[in-house]
Coordinates of N, CA and C in Angstrom, one line a residue:
X57 N 119.7 70.3 15.1 CA 120.6 70.7 16.3 C 121.6 71.8 15.6
X58 N 121.9 72.9 16.6 CA 122.9 73.3 15.6 C 124.4 73.2 16.0
X59 N 125.4 73.1 14.9 CA 126.5 72.8 15.1 C 127.5 74.5 14.8
X60 N 128.2 74.5 15.6 CA 129.2 76.0 16.0 C 130.9 75.6 15.7
X61 N 131.0 76.2 15.0 CA 132.5 76.3 14.4 C 133.4 77.5 14.8
X62 N 134.2 77.7 15.8 CA 135.1 79.2 15.9 C 136.2 78.9 15.1
X63 N 136.6 80.3 14.8 CA 137.9 80.6 14.3 C 138.7 81.5 14.7
X64 N 139.8 82.1 14.3 CA 140.3 83.3 14.3 C 141.0 83.6 15.5
X65 N 141.1 82.6 15.9 CA 142.3 82.8 17.3 C 143.5 83.0 16.9
X66 N 144.8 83.0 17.7 CA 146.4 83.1 17.5 C 147.0 83.9 18.5
X67 N 148.2 84.0 18.2 CA 149.2 84.6 18.8 C 149.1 86.0 18.4
X68 N 149.0 86.8 19.6 CA 149.1 88.4 19.3 C 150.2 89.2 20.3
X69 N 150.5 90.0 20.4 CA 150.9 90.7 21.3 C 150.0 91.8 22.0
X70 N 150.3 92.0 23.4 CA 149.5 93.1 24.3 C 149.3 94.3 23.2
X71 N 148.2 94.7 23.3 CA 147.7 95.8 22.8 C 147.2 95.7 21.1
X72 N 147.3 94.5 20.7 CA 146.9 94.0 19.6 C 145.7 93.7 19.3
X73 N 145.2 93.3 18.4 CA 143.5 92.8 17.8 C 143.6 91.7 17.4
X74 N 142.7 91.0 17.7 CA 141.9 89.6 16.9 C 140.5 89.9 16.4
X75 N 139.8 89.3 15.5 CA 138.3 89.0 15.6 C 138.2 87.4 15.2
X76 N 137.2 87.2 16.5 CA 136.9 85.7 16.4 C 135.7 85.6 15.6
X77 N 135.4 84.7 15.0 CA 134.2 84.1 14.0 C 133.7 82.7 14.6
X78 N 132.2 82.7 14.8 CA 131.6 81.4 15.2 C 130.6 81.1 14.1
X79 N 130.9 80.2 13.4 CA 129.6 80.1 12.3 C 128.7 78.8 12.6
X80 N 127.4 79.0 12.3 CA 126.6 77.9 12.7 C 125.9 77.1 11.6
X81 N 125.5 76.1 11.5 CA 124.8 75.4 11.0 C 123.6 74.5 11.7
X82 N 122.6 74.2 10.7 CA 121.8 73.1 11.2 C 120.4 73.6 11.5
X83 N 120.4 74.7 12.3 CA 118.9 75.3 12.7 C 118.7 76.9 12.2
X84 N 117.8 77.3 12.6 CA 117.4 78.9 12.0 C 118.2 79.5 13.2
X85 N 119.1 80.4 12.4 CA 120.0 81.3 13.0 C 119.4 82.3 14.1
X86 N 118.7 83.2 13.5 CA 118.5 84.6 13.9 C 117.4 84.3 15.0
X87 N 116.8 83.3 15.5 CA 116.0 83.2 16.4 C 117.1 82.7 17.8
X88 N 118.0 82.4 17.5 CA 118.6 82.0 18.8 C 119.6 83.1 19.3
X89 N 119.7 83.4 20.5 CA 121.1 84.6 21.5 C 122.1 83.5 21.4
X90 N 123.0 84.1 21.3 CA 124.4 83.7 21.3 C 125.2 84.1 22.6
X91 N 126.5 83.2 22.6 CA 127.4 83.6 23.5 C 128.7 83.4 23.6
X92 N 129.8 84.1 23.8 CA 131.1 83.7 24.2 C 131.6 83.7 25.3
X93 N 132.3 82.6 25.7 CA 133.1 82.2 26.7 C 134.5 82.0 26.7
X94 N 135.0 81.9 28.0 CA 136.6 81.4 27.7 C 137.0 80.6 28.9
X95 N 137.8 79.8 28.7 CA 138.9 79.3 29.5 C 140.0 79.7 29.4
X96 N 140.6 79.9 30.7 CA 142.0 80.3 30.7 C 142.6 79.0 31.4
X97 N 144.2 78.7 31.4 CA 144.5 77.6 31.9 C 144.1 77.9 33.5
X98 N 143.7 76.4 34.3 CA 143.6 76.6 35.5 C 142.7 77.1 36.2
X99 N 141.8 77.8 35.2 CA 140.5 78.5 35.6 C 139.4 77.8 35.4
X100 N 137.9 78.4 36.0 CA 136.8 77.9 35.3 C 136.2 78.7 34.1
X101 N 135.3 77.8 33.5 CA 135.0 79.0 32.2 C 134.2 80.2 32.8
X102 N 134.4 81.1 31.7 CA 134.0 82.6 32.3 C 133.2 83.5 31.3
X103 N 132.0 84.0 31.5 CA 131.4 84.5 30.3 C 132.3 85.7 29.8
X104 N 132.1 85.9 28.5 CA 132.8 87.1 27.8 C 131.7 88.2 27.2
X105 N 130.5 87.7 26.5 CA 129.6 88.8 25.6 C 128.6 87.7 25.1
X106 N 127.6 88.4 24.8 CA 126.4 87.4 24.3 C 125.4 88.8 23.8
X107 N 125.1 88.1 22.6 CA 123.9 88.9 22.0 C 122.7 88.3 21.8
X108 N 121.7 89.2 22.0 CA 120.3 88.7 21.8 C 119.8 88.9 20.6
X109 N 118.5 88.6 20.6 CA 117.6 88.8 18.8 C 116.5 89.7 18.9
X110 N 116.3 89.9 17.7 CA 114.9 91.0 17.6 C 114.0 90.5 18.8
X111 N 114.0 89.2 18.9 CA 112.9 88.6 20.2 C 113.1 89.1 21.5
X112 N 114.6 89.0 21.9 CA 114.9 89.7 22.9 C 115.1 91.2 23.3
X113 N 114.9 91.7 22.2 CA 115.1 93.1 22.3 C 116.7 93.4 21.6
X114 N 117.3 92.5 21.2 CA 118.6 92.7 20.5 C 119.8 93.2 21.8
X115 N 119.7 92.8 22.9 CA 120.7 93.6 23.7 C 122.2 92.7 23.7
X116 N 123.2 93.7 23.8 CA 124.5 92.6 23.8 C 125.0 93.4 25.5
X117 N 125.7 91.9 25.7 CA 126.6 92.0 27.4 C 127.7 91.7 26.8
X118 N 128.1 92.5 28.4 CA 129.9 92.2 28.4 C 130.1 91.8 29.8
X119 N 131.3 91.0 30.1 CA 131.7 90.9 31.2 C 132.6 92.2 31.6
X120 N 132.4 92.5 32.7 CA 133.2 94.0 32.9 C 134.7 94.3 32.7
X121 N 135.6 93.1 32.5 CA 136.8 93.1 32.3 C 136.8 93.2 30.8
X122 N 135.8 93.5 29.8 CA 136.0 93.4 28.5 C 135.3 94.7 28.0
X123 N 134.5 95.0 28.7 CA 134.0 96.3 28.2 C 134.7 97.6 27.9
X124 N 134.1 98.3 26.5 CA 134.9 98.8 25.9 C 136.3 98.5 25.0
X125 N 136.5 97.1 24.8 CA 137.8 96.6 24.4 C 137.0 95.9 23.3
X126 N 136.1 94.8 23.6 CA 135.5 94.0 22.9 C 134.3 94.2 22.4
X127 N 133.7 94.0 21.5 CA 132.7 94.0 20.7 C 132.3 92.8 20.0
X128 N 130.4 92.2 20.2 CA 130.1 91.1 20.0 C 129.0 91.5 18.6
X129 N 129.2 91.0 17.5 CA 128.0 91.0 16.6 C 127.6 89.8 15.9
X130 N 126.3 90.2 15.1 CA 126.2 88.9 14.6 C 125.7 89.2 13.3
X131 N 125.8 88.1 12.1 CA 125.4 88.5 11.0 C 124.4 87.4 10.4
X132 N 123.3 87.6 10.5 CA 122.2 86.4 10.5 C 122.1 85.9 9.0
X133 N 122.6 86.5 8.1 CA 122.3 86.3 6.9 C 123.7 85.2 6.5
X134 N 124.7 85.3 7.2 CA 126.0 84.2 7.0 C 125.8 83.5 8.3
X135 N 124.8 83.4 9.3 CA 124.5 82.5 10.3 C 126.0 82.6 11.2
X136 N 126.6 83.6 11.4 CA 128.1 83.8 12.0 C 127.6 85.0 13.1
X137 N 128.6 84.6 14.3 CA 128.8 86.1 15.1 C 130.3 85.9 15.5
X138 N 130.7 87.1 15.9 CA 131.8 87.7 15.6 C 132.2 87.9 17.3
X139 N 133.5 88.0 17.4 CA 133.9 88.9 18.7 C 135.2 89.7 18.3
X140 N 135.3 90.8 18.2 CA 136.2 91.9 17.7 C 136.8 92.3 19.2
X141 N 138.0 91.7 19.2 CA 138.9 92.1 20.6 C 140.1 93.0 20.3
X142 N 140.0 94.1 20.8 CA 141.1 95.0 20.7 C 141.5 95.4 22.3
X143 N 142.8 96.0 22.1 CA 143.7 96.5 23.4 C 143.8 95.3 24.1
X144 N 144.0 94.1 23.5 CA 144.2 92.5 23.8 C 145.4 92.7 25.2
X145 N 145.3 92.1 26.1 CA 146.1 91.8 27.3 C 146.7 90.8 27.8
X146 N 147.5 90.3 28.2 CA 147.6 89.1 28.7 C 146.8 88.4 29.3
X147 N 146.1 88.7 30.0 CA 145.2 88.0 30.7 C 143.8 87.8 30.2
X148 N 143.8 87.9 28.9 CA 142.7 87.7 27.9 C 143.3 86.3 27.1
X149 N 144.2 85.7 27.7 CA 144.7 84.4 27.2 C 143.6 83.3 27.8
X150 N 143.4 82.7 26.7 CA 142.3 81.9 27.1 C 141.9 80.7 25.8
X151 N 141.2 79.5 25.8 CA 140.5 79.0 24.8 C 138.9 79.4 24.6
X152 N 138.5 80.1 23.5 CA 137.3 80.7 23.5 C 136.3 79.9 22.8
X153 N 135.1 79.8 23.3 CA 133.8 79.0 22.9 C 132.9 80.1 22.6
X154 N 132.2 79.6 21.4 CA 130.9 80.3 21.3 C 129.6 79.2 21.6
X155 N 128.1 79.1 22.1 CA 127.5 78.5 22.4 C 126.2 79.1 22.1
X156 N 125.0 78.3 22.2 CA 123.7 78.7 21.8 C 122.8 78.8 23.4
X157 N 122.2 79.8 23.4 CA 121.3 80.3 24.7 C 120.1 79.1 24.4
X158 N 119.9 78.6 25.3 CA 118.6 77.6 25.6 C 117.5 78.1 26.1
X159 N 118.0 79.1 27.0 CA 116.6 79.7 27.7 C 115.9 80.2 27.0
X160 N 114.5 80.7 27.7 CA 113.5 81.4 26.6 C 113.9 82.9 26.5
X161 N 113.3 83.4 25.3 CA 113.7 84.9 25.0 C 113.3 85.6 26.2
X162 N 112.4 85.4 26.9 CA 111.9 86.2 28.6 C 113.1 86.1 29.2
X163 N 113.9 85.3 29.3 CA 114.9 84.7 30.6 C 116.3 85.5 29.9
X164 N 116.6 85.7 28.6 CA 118.1 86.1 28.5 C 118.5 87.3 28.7
X165 N 117.8 88.3 28.9 CA 118.5 89.5 29.2 C 118.6 89.3 31.0
X166 N 118.2 88.4 31.5 CA 118.6 88.3 32.9 C 119.4 86.8 33.4
X167 N 119.7 86.1 32.2 CA 120.4 84.7 32.4 C 121.5 84.6 31.6
X168 N 122.1 85.8 30.5 CA 122.8 85.6 29.5 C 124.2 85.3 29.9
X169 N 124.6 85.4 31.3 CA 126.0 85.2 31.7 C 126.1 83.7 32.4
X170 N 124.9 83.2 32.1 CA 125.0 81.7 33.0 C 125.3 80.5 31.9
X171 N 126.6 79.8 31.9 CA 127.0 79.0 31.1 C 125.9 77.7 31.2
X172 N 125.1 77.4 32.0 CA 124.2 76.3 32.1 C 122.9 76.8 31.1
X173 N 122.8 77.9 30.5 CA 121.8 78.2 29.7 C 122.1 78.3 28.5
X174 N 123.4 77.6 28.2 CA 123.5 77.5 26.8 C 124.0 75.7 26.5
X175 N 124.2 75.6 25.2 CA 124.2 74.4 24.5 C 125.1 74.5 23.4
X176 N 125.3 73.3 22.9 CA 125.9 73.1 21.6 C 127.0 73.8 21.4
X177 N 128.1 73.7 22.4 CA 129.3 74.3 22.5 C 130.3 74.0 21.0
X178 N 131.0 75.0 20.5 CA 131.9 74.6 19.7 C 133.1 74.0 20.4
X179 N 134.1 73.8 19.3 CA 135.3 73.1 20.1 C 136.4 74.3 20.7
X180 N 136.4 75.6 20.3 CA 137.0 76.6 20.9 C 138.1 76.8 19.9
X181 N 138.6 77.9 19.8 CA 140.0 78.8 19.3 C 140.8 79.3 20.5
X182 N 142.1 79.2 20.1 CA 143.1 79.5 21.5 C 143.4 81.2 21.2
X183 N 143.2 81.7 21.8 CA 143.9 82.9 21.9 C 145.0 83.2 22.9
X184 N 146.0 83.7 22.2 CA 147.3 83.8 23.3 C 147.6 85.4 23.2
X185 N 147.9 86.1 24.0 CA 148.1 87.1 24.5 C 149.7 87.4 25.0
X186 N 150.8 87.7 24.3 CA 151.9 87.9 24.7 C 152.4 89.6 25.3
X187 N 153.1 89.3 26.4 CA 153.4 90.8 27.2 C 154.6 91.1 26.5

């Protein structure tokens, strides 16, 4: 079973940047597609970004509100995924979680946004963007 630990959150002014990390342990990392989600106060959990594997074609996906500002990446040797967040806005304030995609490699490119397709969520890291 994979264990996930997020880090890198913090308080930043609007327009600033943060890089989140999600370190994995326990299973073979490079065969797992991974995702970032977030939950803002009073709101539902929301898909942010996902990264596939060599077996899924290596696609990266983003929710529309972060396209052009956030970049997801992975380092299989370090068993870590990252979320580089630039041009942060107050509406990006949330707890950010990483998770492992448990659907098939064939389903990732059509189901990457669905939190029900993920498991083994990390504990989350708080991101607060002040205006």
